[in-house]
XYZ file of C-alpha atoms in Angstrom:
531
model
C -22.375 -52.670 -18.495
C -18.661 -51.976 -19.019
C -19.521 -49.658 -21.899
C -21.924 -47.683 -19.697
C -19.299 -47.376 -16.966
C -16.686 -46.235 -19.507
C -19.096 -43.680 -20.971
C -19.822 -42.265 -17.535
C -16.128 -42.014 -16.732
C -15.391 -40.265 -20.019
C -18.282 -37.889 -19.287
C -16.889 -37.077 -15.839
C -13.419 -36.463 -17.315
C -14.902 -34.101 -19.883
C -16.832 -32.261 -17.169
C -13.652 -32.000 -15.095
C -11.691 -30.678 -18.050
C -14.458 -28.185 -18.797
C -14.434 -27.002 -15.184
C -10.657 -26.625 -15.266
C -10.858 -24.635 -18.474
C -13.510 -22.355 -17.006
C -11.568 -21.953 -13.768
C -8.220 -21.139 -15.332
C -9.885 -19.047 -17.993
C -11.449 -16.940 -15.231
C -8.113 -16.762 -13.414
C -6.386 -15.625 -16.602
C -9.041 -12.946 -17.121
C -8.514 -11.716 -13.553
C -4.774 -11.448 -14.136
C -5.307 -9.454 -17.323
C -7.749 -7.113 -15.567
C -5.311 -6.642 -12.663
C -2.502 -5.746 -15.063
C -4.673 -3.458 -17.188
C -6.046 -1.487 -14.240
C -2.649 -1.011 -12.665
C -1.025 0.281 -15.837
C -3.967 2.367 -17.021
C -3.070 6.095 -16.840
C -0.209 5.202 -14.498
C 1.931 8.195 -15.454
C -0.866 10.751 -15.884
C -0.914 12.296 -12.408
C 1.951 14.356 -11.051
C 3.874 12.937 -8.124
C 2.231 13.130 -4.712
C 4.411 14.669 -1.990
C 5.308 11.330 -0.376
C 6.169 9.927 -3.801
C 8.582 12.840 -4.204
C 10.510 11.681 -1.122
C 11.158 8.226 -2.618
C 11.740 9.594 -6.127
C 14.297 12.162 -4.991
C 16.169 9.486 -3.042
C 16.221 7.265 -6.140
C 17.287 10.042 -8.499
C 20.020 11.358 -6.208
C 21.349 7.815 -5.908
C 21.661 7.659 -9.699
C 23.419 11.038 -9.808
C 25.985 9.990 -7.220
C 24.524 11.785 -4.191
C 23.358 8.674 -2.375
C 19.833 8.126 -1.131
C 19.065 11.682 -0.074
C 16.537 14.503 -0.081
C 16.420 17.202 -2.811
C 19.156 19.240 -1.159
C 21.581 16.333 -1.514
C 23.922 14.298 0.739
C 23.564 16.719 3.665
C 20.066 15.291 4.212
C 20.126 11.481 3.748
C 16.855 9.685 3.059
C 17.314 5.977 3.643
C 13.747 4.995 4.479
C 12.935 1.779 2.557
C 15.990 2.429 0.408
C 16.449 -1.242 -0.513
C 12.853 -2.174 -1.279
C 11.520 1.115 -2.672
C 14.102 3.747 -3.616
C 16.541 1.292 -5.219
C 13.890 -0.325 -7.480
C 12.685 3.172 -8.466
C 16.273 4.106 -9.312
C 16.522 1.021 -11.543
C 13.236 1.982 -13.182
C 14.490 5.541 -13.781
C 17.622 4.101 -15.377
C 15.536 1.981 -17.738
C 12.596 4.261 -18.529
C 13.729 7.771 -17.657
C 12.747 10.208 -14.923
C 8.990 9.918 -15.323
C 5.972 9.320 -13.116
C 5.406 6.009 -14.888
C 8.897 4.825 -14.020
C 8.573 5.987 -10.399
C 5.374 3.978 -9.913
C 6.328 0.889 -11.902
C 8.007 -1.005 -8.987
C 4.907 -0.498 -6.833
C 2.719 -1.895 -9.608
C 4.911 -4.996 -9.826
C 4.766 -5.451 -6.043
C 0.985 -5.058 -6.155
C 0.614 -7.662 -8.905
C 2.848 -9.984 -6.906
C 0.587 -9.549 -3.878
C -2.451 -10.487 -5.974
C -0.636 -13.700 -6.910
C 0.460 -14.520 -3.374
C -3.039 -13.771 -2.074
C -4.431 -16.264 -4.565
C -2.002 -19.008 -3.548
C -2.783 -18.503 0.149
C -6.554 -18.420 -0.364
C -6.598 -21.456 -2.670
C -5.214 -23.585 0.189
C -8.632 -23.396 1.801
C -11.007 -23.226 -1.169
C -10.362 -23.158 -4.925
C -13.236 -20.790 -5.553
C -12.063 -18.691 -2.622
C -8.697 -18.329 -4.344
C -10.434 -17.098 -7.482
C -12.602 -14.636 -5.569
C -9.625 -13.342 -3.578
C -7.574 -12.761 -6.720
C -10.529 -11.001 -8.337
C -11.098 -8.824 -5.298
C -7.456 -7.754 -5.045
C -7.363 -7.136 -8.790
C -10.158 -4.565 -8.849
C -10.739 -3.224 -5.326
C -10.310 0.584 -5.481
C -8.495 0.934 -2.139
C -6.027 -1.834 -2.941
C -5.660 -0.581 -6.505
C -5.069 3.079 -5.663
C -2.284 2.397 -3.182
C -0.876 -0.268 -5.501
C -0.050 2.518 -7.984
C 1.784 4.898 -5.637
C 5.573 5.226 -5.591
C 5.923 4.447 -1.893
C 6.798 1.505 0.329
C 3.258 0.332 1.055
C 3.099 -2.160 -1.817
C 6.552 -3.499 -0.941
C 5.370 -4.002 2.639
C 2.245 -5.797 1.431
C 4.162 -8.093 -0.874
C 6.830 -9.127 1.634
C 4.222 -9.434 4.382
C 2.163 -11.921 2.383
C 5.074 -13.676 0.778
C 6.347 -14.343 4.314
C 2.971 -15.737 5.391
C 2.913 -18.010 2.340
C 6.429 -19.293 3.047
C 5.570 -19.936 6.716
C 2.491 -21.922 5.651
C 4.541 -23.990 3.224
C 7.104 -24.593 5.959
C 4.228 -25.614 8.234
C 3.336 -28.285 5.657
C 6.853 -29.686 6.114
C 6.525 -29.625 9.922
C 9.132 -26.851 10.114
C 12.044 -29.030 9.027
C 15.296 -27.084 9.411
C 16.732 -28.644 6.247
C 13.904 -27.198 4.208
C 14.725 -24.232 1.921
C 11.841 -22.241 3.417
C 13.634 -20.919 6.537
C 16.391 -19.488 4.339
C 13.849 -17.845 2.059
C 12.055 -16.519 5.126
C 15.224 -14.888 6.471
C 15.558 -12.915 3.223
C 11.895 -11.911 3.290
C 12.138 -10.771 6.916
C 15.117 -8.559 6.125
C 13.363 -7.029 3.123
C 10.033 -6.696 4.927
C 11.381 -4.775 7.901
C 13.315 -2.553 5.478
C 10.067 -1.728 3.690
C 8.315 -0.580 6.869
C 8.414 -1.366 10.573
C 4.745 -2.408 10.457
C 6.090 -5.693 9.065
C 7.448 -6.532 12.542
C 3.917 -7.257 13.776
C 4.058 -10.398 11.651
C 6.980 -11.585 13.787
C 4.898 -11.336 16.958
C 2.000 -13.064 15.191
C 4.241 -15.908 14.076
C 5.666 -16.471 17.558
C 2.114 -16.629 18.944
C 1.135 -19.050 16.181
C 4.084 -21.331 16.915
C 3.380 -21.162 20.655
C -0.219 -22.244 20.059
C 0.929 -25.146 17.883
C 3.414 -26.236 20.536
C 0.854 -25.902 23.343
C -1.600 -28.051 21.401
C 0.962 -30.770 20.852
C 2.081 -30.766 24.483
C -1.501 -30.809 25.760
C -2.208 -34.275 24.328
C 0.853 -35.858 25.918
C 0.132 -38.247 28.755
C 3.411 -37.352 30.470
C 5.389 -34.192 29.918
C 9.031 -35.179 29.547
C 11.857 -34.617 27.095
C 11.591 -38.175 25.811
C 7.833 -37.837 25.217
C 8.193 -34.684 23.105
C 8.499 -35.401 19.400
C 10.981 -33.755 17.025
C 8.414 -31.344 15.569
C 7.590 -29.998 19.021
C 11.273 -29.533 19.757
C 11.709 -27.590 16.526
C 8.756 -25.401 17.460
C 10.330 -24.704 20.852
C 13.638 -23.755 19.201
C 11.857 -21.407 16.780
C 9.889 -19.721 19.573
C 12.989 -19.129 21.696
C 14.923 -17.978 18.646
C 12.158 -15.573 17.649
C 12.025 -14.014 21.108
C 15.825 -13.620 21.207
C 15.910 -12.026 17.750
C 13.166 -9.589 18.779
C 15.109 -8.656 21.913
C 18.310 -8.186 19.926
C 16.454 -5.954 17.446
C 15.221 -3.711 20.261
C 18.704 -3.532 21.793
C 20.397 -2.628 18.504
C 17.737 -0.435 16.891
C 15.456 0.582 19.725
C 11.728 0.116 20.118
C 9.972 0.462 16.735
C 9.290 4.148 16.290
C 6.228 3.512 14.165
C 4.321 2.476 17.311
C 4.927 5.726 19.190
C 5.198 8.233 16.315
C 2.913 11.220 16.817
C 0.821 12.494 13.916
C 1.582 15.919 12.429
C -0.227 18.746 14.201
C -2.260 19.433 11.059
C -3.735 15.912 10.938
C -7.259 15.274 12.267
C -7.760 13.344 15.504
C -8.333 9.623 14.910
C -9.431 7.392 17.764
C -8.867 3.706 18.532
C -11.827 2.674 16.365
C -10.636 4.605 13.317
C -9.548 1.575 11.265
C -12.586 -0.509 12.216
C -14.789 2.379 11.030
C -12.673 2.705 7.890
C -13.164 -0.940 6.967
C -16.843 -0.604 7.862
C -17.301 2.317 5.476
C -15.353 0.712 2.653
C -16.498 -2.896 3.172
C -19.756 -2.949 5.172
C -20.581 -6.532 4.124
C -17.090 -7.987 3.822
C -16.129 -6.800 7.308
C -18.683 -9.083 8.944
C -18.081 -11.931 6.498
C -14.432 -11.680 7.533
C -15.377 -12.211 11.176
C -17.496 -15.266 10.332
C -14.899 -16.734 7.958
C -12.032 -16.113 10.382
C -13.880 -17.867 13.220
C -14.693 -20.865 11.029
C -11.133 -21.152 9.708
C -9.749 -20.825 13.235
C -11.707 -23.886 14.317
C -11.379 -25.988 11.166
C -7.878 -25.198 9.880
C -5.026 -24.839 12.411
C -2.706 -23.373 9.769
C -5.220 -20.579 9.023
C -4.774 -19.318 12.569
C -1.627 -17.619 11.338
C -3.778 -15.455 9.029
C -6.127 -14.527 11.845
C -3.308 -13.748 14.263
C -1.433 -11.718 11.634
C -4.498 -9.559 11.143
C -5.446 -9.204 14.822
C -1.937 -8.346 16.054
C -1.240 -5.938 13.185
C -4.672 -4.337 13.483
C -4.333 -3.812 17.243
C -0.840 -2.332 16.870
C -2.046 -0.004 14.104
C -5.076 1.038 16.159
C -3.089 1.986 19.280
C -0.487 3.841 17.227
C -1.159 7.605 17.419
C -0.331 8.161 13.746
C -3.179 6.754 11.629
C -4.018 6.958 7.926
C -5.729 4.565 5.473
C -2.462 3.717 3.734
C -0.981 2.342 6.965
C -3.350 -0.647 6.851
C -3.118 -1.232 3.103
C -1.194 -4.459 3.709
C -3.986 -5.846 5.914
C -6.676 -5.778 3.243
C -5.870 -9.252 1.821
C -6.178 -10.625 5.365
C -9.717 -9.243 5.446
C -10.488 -10.557 1.963
C -9.289 -14.156 2.343
C -11.511 -15.211 5.305
C -14.424 -13.067 4.139
C -14.421 -14.442 0.609
C -13.749 -17.932 1.956
C -17.107 -17.714 3.749
C -18.789 -16.803 0.457
C -16.898 -19.499 -1.451
C -17.873 -22.238 1.007
C -21.558 -21.374 0.722
C -21.363 -21.206 -3.069
C -19.491 -24.522 -3.231
C -22.203 -26.259 -1.197
C -24.938 -24.736 -3.367
C -23.098 -25.688 -6.544
C -22.795 -29.307 -5.444
C -26.485 -29.452 -4.539
C -27.458 -28.118 -7.943
C -25.151 -30.359 -9.973
C -24.957 -33.516 -7.863
C -26.311 -36.556 -9.656
C -27.647 -34.588 -12.617
C -25.671 -35.365 -15.741
C -28.210 -33.568 -17.916
C -27.988 -30.148 -16.289
C -29.421 -27.693 -18.803
C -27.545 -24.749 -20.287
C -29.633 -22.207 -18.365
C -28.983 -23.997 -15.056
C -25.273 -24.240 -15.843
C -25.230 -20.548 -16.654
C -26.816 -19.709 -13.315
C -24.375 -21.930 -11.423
C -21.297 -20.446 -13.039
C -22.583 -16.869 -13.000
C -23.274 -16.722 -9.246
C -19.581 -16.323 -8.250
C -19.211 -13.552 -10.815
C -22.272 -11.747 -9.441
C -20.925 -12.090 -5.901
C -17.576 -10.660 -6.972
C -19.298 -7.720 -8.645
C -21.153 -6.986 -5.396
C -18.023 -7.221 -3.222
C -15.662 -5.429 -5.610
C -16.705 -4.232 -9.039
C -14.248 -3.840 -11.924
C -16.141 -0.640 -12.738
C -15.135 0.762 -9.346
C -11.512 -0.116 -10.095
C -11.811 1.518 -13.520
C -13.241 4.667 -11.923
C -10.319 4.784 -9.479
C -7.841 4.839 -12.373
C -9.888 7.538 -14.107
C -9.886 9.970 -11.175
C -6.131 9.966 -10.595
C -6.016 13.362 -8.851
C -8.877 12.860 -6.406
C -9.013 9.135 -5.723
C -10.893 7.823 -2.689
C -8.810 6.909 0.393
C -5.990 9.142 -0.913
C -5.001 12.671 0.227
C -5.222 13.969 -3.348
C -2.678 14.904 -6.012
C -1.981 18.410 -7.311
C -0.928 19.031 -10.914
C 2.570 20.224 -10.113
C 3.909 19.178 -13.495
C 1.576 21.500 -15.414
C 2.018 24.488 -13.106
C 5.801 24.096 -13.014
C 5.948 23.859 -16.801
C 4.118 27.193 -17.000
C 6.598 28.792 -14.602
C 9.528 27.341 -16.573
C 8.162 28.941 -19.724
C 7.358 32.383 -18.291
C 9.703 33.011 -15.353
C 13.037 34.833 -15.625
C 16.199 33.457 -14.095
C 16.230 35.952 -11.207
C 12.550 35.570 -10.305
C 11.710 34.377 -6.806
C 10.065 30.963 -6.642
C 7.778 30.199 -3.702
C 6.115 26.825 -3.190
C 3.817 25.074 -0.749
C 5.762 21.884 -1.508
C 9.417 22.666 -2.350
C 10.187 18.963 -2.939
C 7.722 18.945 -5.832
C 8.524 22.353 -7.301
C 12.221 21.406 -7.255
C 11.403 18.124 -8.998
C 9.399 19.735 -11.797
C 10.882 23.240 -12.000
C 14.176 23.537 -10.197
C 15.613 25.680 -7.399
C 12.933 26.930 -5.015
C 13.633 29.901 -2.754
C 10.807 29.875 -0.243
C 8.518 27.390 1.473
C 5.067 28.941 1.920
C 3.858 27.408 5.170
C 2.879 28.937 8.491
C 1.394 26.049 10.501
C 2.943 22.748 11.564
C 6.503 23.604 10.545
C 8.818 20.639 10.398
C 11.525 19.687 9.942
C 13.199 23.038 10.488
C 16.664 24.458 11.207
C 17.626 28.050 11.970
C 20.251 29.705 9.791
C 21.186 33.390 9.959
C 17.945 34.217 11.733
C 15.798 32.419 9.177
C 13.888 29.147 9.465
C 15.071 26.777 6.757
C 13.608 23.514 5.510
C 16.603 21.121 5.755
C 15.352 18.748 3.034
C 15.271 21.423 0.339
C 17.128 24.470 1.643
C 14.023 26.624 1.065
C 13.386 29.402 3.593
C 10.054 29.226 5.425
C 7.591 32.038 4.868
C 6.190 31.276 8.279
C 4.793 34.699 9.079
C 2.460 37.122 7.287
C 5.072 39.846 7.745
C 7.563 37.736 5.783
C 5.108 37.595 2.889
C 4.703 41.389 3.045
C 8.479 41.905 2.961
C 8.687 39.666 -0.107
C 5.978 41.728 -1.816
C 7.938 44.931 -1.194
C 11.000 43.564 -2.973
C 12.046 44.403 -6.537
C 12.008 40.856 -7.906
C 9.069 39.158 -9.577
C 7.539 36.418 -7.441
C 5.869 33.161 -8.455
C 3.902 31.121 -5.938
C 2.995 27.533 -6.824
C 0.207 26.707 -4.396
C -0.771 23.064 -4.118
C -3.743 21.538 -2.348
C -2.435 22.389 1.128
C -2.594 26.119 0.300
C -6.332 26.130 0.993
C -6.044 23.923 4.076
C -4.633 24.338 7.557
C -0.960 24.339 6.510
C -1.239 28.054 5.739
C -2.379 31.017 7.821
C -5.583 32.676 6.636
C -4.051 36.186 6.754
C -1.031 35.158 4.689
C -3.296 33.373 2.226
C -5.600 36.390 1.939
C -2.606 38.658 1.321
C -1.483 36.488 -1.571
C -4.941 36.340 -3.108
C -5.283 40.116 -2.814
C -1.836 41.219 -4.018
C -0.904 38.490 -6.499
C -2.235 37.904 -9.982
C -3.673 34.480 -10.782
C -1.884 32.791 -13.685
C -2.143 29.515 -15.563
C -5.260 27.437 -16.138
C -8.160 27.163 -13.738
C -8.683 23.614 -15.048
C -5.557 22.441 -13.224
C -6.516 20.064 -10.446
C -5.749 20.995 -6.816
C -3.211 23.696 -7.663
C -3.136 27.454 -8.135
C -0.396 29.616 -9.638
C 0.137 33.211 -8.488
C 2.390 35.917 -9.925
C 3.480 39.266 -8.515
C 5.350 41.816 -10.619
C 8.138 43.288 -8.538
C 8.124 46.548 -10.508
C 4.470 47.185 -9.672
C 5.234 47.387 -5.953
C 7.816 50.115 -6.553
C 5.443 52.445 -8.372
């Protein structure tokens, strides 16, 4: 009898060890896939225009001009300087002025978010943690914006690291002597530096604490100071402190501009339902699983209410904000994934127990089915092949405005242009990065920012003069100097006037390779106009 009991116990230990090996083996594979996809072809694409803003700030900092635009200290650029531009500057120092180096900090932030997402999700279901990590590792939307040299990955990392720290502090009943409040202060400072969208987490946290306090006070027979326990008092202090800090922030820095910022005039109109439709198009199944999982977690796990509130508050703020784009809700995707995949994980866990419970002789085929189901589910929700495809199409990725091959076109101009040739660009920040001094900014619609100097409209970030009228293009054509126009993706869109564009296409000669993605190079011989 004792021998039988011992044999059964040894068998259960072996099964447990086998399950652990399978679990951590799968987790290790997910980590490797996440790393591989984020580094694959990382430096292939030229910088996107917004990446140029952060990269110029980083490079000028290294060259002693502070965090500034291409023109230098006269145009400071301090947006996310601590969490984005400074890490890029460090990367440039280590690896040189390359696209790979510019994007490396974002990749590290993105990998960190995958890790934090796992640790949050695993609180509620071990399989859910695995599915969440796998989803964040390969999802194209999360992957694409996790490889861009901007502040969105920094925002996502600090946003979720803060949630994780708050949850761990919750486990300690918000003891003030805990190290977590001190860590949280650092994360809050870094998060709001990354982007003001982080501030929505502050409102969510205050609401979460207020709900916890209300629940504790509700069960009291008599409401008095003596009847309130120490945890409730700490919650009250944190709520009051949070409200005072928010008020002080508004007094010192004003109401967050991200809430009221108007979109550029060239952007399409996007209504209140834009982000809900976006998630519906990208995640038609996961969107509804998220709703079901969030409702279940809200009822069953009081601590998970922070996740739900963080999503709802941030989503509402983003939806009412006039300026909308997919990248502005990048940091909310893990909040959709965790409840949605939790719903899947709970169902799979119940099914797994029903299949394996009481059957010590489960066959190899049955075991294979049991362990393969989560993998199949993950492939349906987010396929590694989709992530691979996103890293293959680096110039025209989904959910991204598109990248033009400025590096190739600028290299051609560098090789063929003379020193006194006139350089015109639809994106002076990029032509200055890859070529050098740029004389004119070819743009007629949606000018901004702009200053007037000596009767000319000048782009203050680069010093390039706007060609904002078809007549200005004609005057340039009548000059004696050769002219090169590097025309990125916006050349064919509503940034340029159709007459000015037609004049260029009629009078200029097309140069370079037609295989270049999203960019055209035009040349006009100044001598030919004098004949």
